[in-house]
mmCIF file of C-alpha atoms in Angstrom:
data_model
loop_
_atom_site.group_PDB
_atom_site.id
_atom_site.type_symbol
_atom_site.label_atom_id
_atom_site.label_comp_id
_atom_site.label_asym_id
_atom_site.label_seq_id
_atom_site.Cartn_x
_atom_site.Cartn_y
_atom_site.Cartn_z
ATOM 1 C CA UNK A 1 144.129 54.264 -124.866
ATOM 2 C CA UNK A 2 146.873 51.387 -124.272
ATOM 3 C CA UNK A 3 150.405 51.567 -125.201
ATOM 4 C CA UNK A 4 153.206 49.287 -126.787
ATOM 5 C CA UNK A 5 152.658 45.965 -126.783
ATOM 6 C CA UNK A 6 149.145 46.171 -124.748
ATOM 7 C CA UNK A 7 147.734 48.373 -127.152
ATOM 8 C CA UNK A 8 146.153 46.143 -130.150
ATOM 9 C CA UNK A 9 147.252 48.416 -132.979
ATOM 10 C CA UNK A 10 150.778 47.611 -131.984
ATOM 11 C CA UNK A 11 149.726 44.298 -133.946
ATOM 12 C CA UNK A 12 148.192 46.150 -136.594
ATOM 13 C CA UNK A 13 151.311 45.310 -139.033
ATOM 14 C CA UNK A 14 150.865 41.690 -138.393
ATOM 15 C CA UNK A 15 147.250 41.896 -139.368
ATOM 16 C CA UNK A 16 147.579 44.173 -142.564
ATOM 17 C CA UNK A 17 149.836 42.154 -144.273
ATOM 18 C CA UNK A 18 153.006 43.763 -144.252
ATOM 19 C CA UNK A 19 154.852 40.859 -142.569
ATOM 20 C CA UNK A 20 153.867 38.640 -145.901
ATOM 21 C CA UNK A 21 154.713 41.599 -148.249
ATOM 22 C CA UNK A 22 158.329 41.744 -146.393
ATOM 23 C CA UNK A 23 158.758 38.326 -146.862
ATOM 24 C CA UNK A 24 157.610 38.247 -150.583
ATOM 25 C CA UNK A 25 159.465 41.250 -151.391
ATOM 26 C CA UNK A 26 162.769 40.169 -149.880
ATOM 27 C CA UNK A 27 162.690 36.259 -151.353
ATOM 28 C CA UNK A 28 162.364 34.784 -147.820
ATOM 29 C CA UNK A 29 159.240 32.375 -148.878
ATOM 30 C CA UNK A 30 158.809 29.018 -147.441
ATOM 31 C CA UNK A 31 155.739 26.576 -146.771
ATOM 32 C CA UNK A 32 156.986 26.709 -142.968
ATOM 33 C CA UNK A 33 156.998 31.083 -143.375
ATOM 34 C CA UNK A 34 153.523 30.798 -145.302
ATOM 35 C CA UNK A 35 152.010 28.800 -142.182
ATOM 36 C CA UNK A 36 153.795 30.952 -139.926
ATOM 37 C CA UNK A 37 152.529 34.026 -141.289
ATOM 38 C CA UNK A 38 148.968 32.851 -141.187
ATOM 39 C CA UNK A 39 149.251 31.687 -137.450
ATOM 40 C CA UNK A 40 150.302 35.288 -136.403
ATOM 41 C CA UNK A 41 147.721 36.595 -138.269
ATOM 42 C CA UNK A 42 145.154 34.724 -136.645
ATOM 43 C CA UNK A 43 147.043 35.524 -133.425
ATOM 44 C CA UNK A 44 147.275 39.321 -133.790
ATOM 45 C CA UNK A 45 143.529 39.289 -134.795
ATOM 46 C CA UNK A 46 142.392 37.328 -131.542
ATOM 47 C CA UNK A 47 143.993 39.575 -129.697
ATOM 48 C CA UNK A 48 142.462 42.716 -131.420
ATOM 49 C CA UNK A 49 138.568 40.848 -131.493
ATOM 50 C CA UNK A 50 139.107 39.939 -127.744
ATOM 51 C CA UNK A 51 140.059 43.482 -126.749
ATOM 52 C CA UNK A 52 136.663 44.723 -128.399
ATOM 53 C CA UNK A 53 134.433 42.604 -127.632
ATOM 54 C CA UNK A 54 133.851 40.027 -124.853
ATOM 55 C CA UNK A 55 132.509 37.532 -127.541
ATOM 56 C CA UNK A 56 135.485 38.481 -129.861
ATOM 57 C CA UNK A 57 137.295 35.103 -129.337
ATOM 58 C CA UNK A 58 134.253 33.585 -131.659
ATOM 59 C CA UNK A 59 135.438 35.306 -134.779
ATOM 60 C CA UNK A 60 138.549 34.153 -133.847
ATOM 61 C CA UNK A 61 137.692 30.548 -133.292
ATOM 62 C CA UNK A 62 135.870 30.803 -136.595
ATOM 63 C CA UNK A 63 139.155 31.684 -138.488
ATOM 64 C CA UNK A 64 141.277 29.026 -136.473
ATOM 65 C CA UNK A 65 138.781 26.159 -137.616
ATOM 66 C CA UNK A 66 139.039 27.353 -141.003
ATOM 67 C CA UNK A 67 142.816 27.342 -140.749
ATOM 68 C CA UNK A 68 142.808 23.882 -139.486
ATOM 69 C CA UNK A 69 140.191 22.637 -142.175
ATOM 70 C CA UNK A 70 142.336 24.161 -145.199
ATOM 71 C CA UNK A 71 145.724 23.148 -143.755
ATOM 72 C CA UNK A 72 145.090 19.730 -144.934
ATOM 73 C CA UNK A 73 145.625 20.390 -148.505
ATOM 74 C CA UNK A 74 149.227 22.256 -147.229
ATOM 75 C CA UNK A 75 150.342 25.007 -149.609
ATOM 76 C CA UNK A 76 147.828 24.029 -152.290
ATOM 77 C CA UNK A 77 144.806 24.951 -149.836
ATOM 78 C CA UNK A 78 143.685 27.997 -152.270
ATOM 79 C CA UNK A 79 142.696 25.519 -155.111
ATOM 80 C CA UNK A 80 139.958 23.148 -153.711
ATOM 81 C CA UNK A 81 137.062 25.450 -154.340
ATOM 82 C CA UNK A 82 136.042 24.858 -158.021
ATOM 83 C CA UNK A 83 132.896 23.189 -157.034
ATOM 84 C CA UNK A 84 131.490 25.690 -154.060
ATOM 85 C CA UNK A 85 129.028 27.874 -154.221
ATOM 86 C CA UNK A 86 129.031 31.146 -156.838
ATOM 87 C CA UNK A 87 130.113 33.773 -154.420
ATOM 88 C CA UNK A 88 132.923 31.256 -153.101
ATOM 89 C CA UNK A 89 134.578 30.259 -156.451
ATOM 90 C CA UNK A 90 134.276 34.403 -156.745
ATOM 91 C CA UNK A 91 136.156 35.042 -153.333
ATOM 92 C CA UNK A 92 138.832 32.375 -154.371
ATOM 93 C CA UNK A 93 139.078 32.846 -158.077
ATOM 94 C CA UNK A 94 142.566 33.347 -158.912
ATOM 95 C CA UNK A 95 143.965 32.718 -154.998
ATOM 96 C CA UNK A 96 142.577 35.179 -154.083
ATOM 97 C CA UNK A 97 143.394 38.057 -156.133
ATOM 98 C CA UNK A 98 139.725 39.473 -157.262
ATOM 99 C CA UNK A 99 137.506 42.133 -156.295
ATOM 100 C CA UNK A 100 135.484 39.673 -154.194
ATOM 101 C CA UNK A 101 138.948 38.187 -152.586
ATOM 102 C CA UNK A 102 140.258 41.597 -151.584
ATOM 103 C CA UNK A 103 137.012 42.395 -150.294
ATOM 104 C CA UNK A 104 137.215 39.301 -147.842
ATOM 105 C CA UNK A 105 140.300 40.261 -147.055
ATOM 106 C CA UNK A 106 139.585 43.918 -146.385
ATOM 107 C CA UNK A 107 137.053 42.563 -143.576
ATOM 108 C CA UNK A 108 139.089 39.555 -142.330
ATOM 109 C CA UNK A 109 142.168 42.081 -141.859
ATOM 110 C CA UNK A 110 140.818 45.573 -141.542
ATOM 111 C CA UNK A 111 137.544 45.056 -139.455
ATOM 112 C CA UNK A 112 139.161 44.522 -136.464
ATOM 113 C CA UNK A 113 141.421 47.671 -136.666
ATOM 114 C CA UNK A 114 138.962 49.756 -138.223
ATOM 115 C CA UNK A 115 136.179 48.939 -134.935
ATOM 116 C CA UNK A 116 139.685 49.177 -132.461
ATOM 117 C CA UNK A 117 140.161 52.690 -134.360
ATOM 118 C CA UNK A 118 136.461 53.573 -134.175
ATOM 119 C CA UNK A 119 136.004 52.729 -130.348
ATOM 120 C CA UNK A 120 138.893 54.325 -129.317
ATOM 121 C CA UNK A 121 138.413 57.674 -131.709
ATOM 122 C CA UNK A 122 141.285 57.752 -133.426
ATOM 123 C CA UNK A 123 139.601 59.044 -136.815
ATOM 124 C CA UNK A 124 137.214 61.603 -135.388
ATOM 125 C CA UNK A 125 138.028 63.616 -137.894
ATOM 126 C CA UNK A 126 137.107 61.612 -140.685
ATOM 127 C CA UNK A 127 134.181 63.195 -142.786
ATOM 128 C CA UNK A 128 130.777 60.981 -142.387
ATOM 129 C CA UNK A 129 130.313 59.622 -145.660
ATOM 130 C CA UNK A 130 134.066 58.163 -145.432
ATOM 131 C CA UNK A 131 133.242 56.428 -142.050
ATOM 132 C CA UNK A 132 130.404 54.906 -143.116
ATOM 133 C CA UNK A 133 131.972 54.000 -146.921
ATOM 134 C CA UNK A 134 134.907 52.119 -144.766
ATOM 135 C CA UNK A 135 132.233 50.408 -142.135
ATOM 136 C CA UNK A 136 130.480 48.909 -145.300
ATOM 137 C CA UNK A 137 133.542 47.871 -147.018
ATOM 138 C CA UNK A 138 135.274 46.346 -143.536
ATOM 139 C CA UNK A 139 131.499 45.126 -142.736
ATOM 140 C CA UNK A 140 130.408 43.770 -145.855
ATOM 141 C CA UNK A 141 133.860 42.160 -147.000
ATOM 142 C CA UNK A 142 133.777 40.333 -143.473
ATOM 143 C CA UNK A 143 130.366 39.376 -144.142
ATOM 144 C CA UNK A 144 131.462 37.853 -147.451
ATOM 145 C CA UNK A 145 134.038 36.133 -145.787
ATOM 146 C CA UNK A 146 132.282 34.682 -143.129
ATOM 147 C CA UNK A 147 130.311 32.789 -145.610
ATOM 148 C CA UNK A 148 132.851 31.229 -147.258
ATOM 149 C CA UNK A 149 134.659 30.397 -144.135
ATOM 150 C CA UNK A 150 131.225 28.389 -143.453
ATOM 151 C CA UNK A 151 130.987 26.962 -146.182
ATOM 152 C CA UNK A 152 134.603 25.720 -145.995
ATOM 153 C CA UNK A 153 133.638 24.672 -142.349
ATOM 154 C CA UNK A 154 130.661 22.571 -143.633
ATOM 155 C CA UNK A 155 132.400 20.570 -146.694
ATOM 156 C CA UNK A 156 135.305 19.663 -144.346
ATOM 157 C CA UNK A 157 132.869 18.021 -141.377
ATOM 158 C CA UNK A 158 131.141 16.554 -144.977
ATOM 159 C CA UNK A 159 134.609 15.253 -145.927
ATOM 160 C CA UNK A 160 135.418 13.982 -142.214
ATOM 161 C CA UNK A 161 131.932 12.119 -142.299
ATOM 162 C CA UNK A 162 132.747 10.477 -145.509
ATOM 163 C CA UNK A 163 135.782 8.920 -144.134
ATOM 164 C CA UNK A 164 135.334 5.214 -143.421
ATOM 165 C CA UNK A 165 136.511 4.124 -139.831
ATOM 166 C CA UNK A 166 138.950 0.939 -139.722
#
């Protein structure tokens, strides 16, 4: 296993939200900080996904496209999902503070770290049932998030196509 900053687990505190939590805890919250938090999270996950699979950058590209698509709304980006499909509304309910939102966030942030740990035998002594339960949570959550991400991208492209050029 790699050591220091070359080890993808070095980026885990960013990926699992410690940086955002610390900013809120110490009242260091700003629009710039929120934007930077997402950028750092995406860069960190990109590094982990790319270290796992040759196609890992594809997952990161989807996340970056979604980031670009939602940032046109600024700090109010979580408020534009009222007319989405049922699953999108459930995930985005109360600003992602729902059971489906938590599952999607666990998939987005947890799956790359979990896969890296599995690939490098970090948790060799976990019981079989725990391993498969975590697989189901992280993979299921990531698939839910992928559905929402796909809807966001499609909706953004539809809105762009509706804009009339001068």
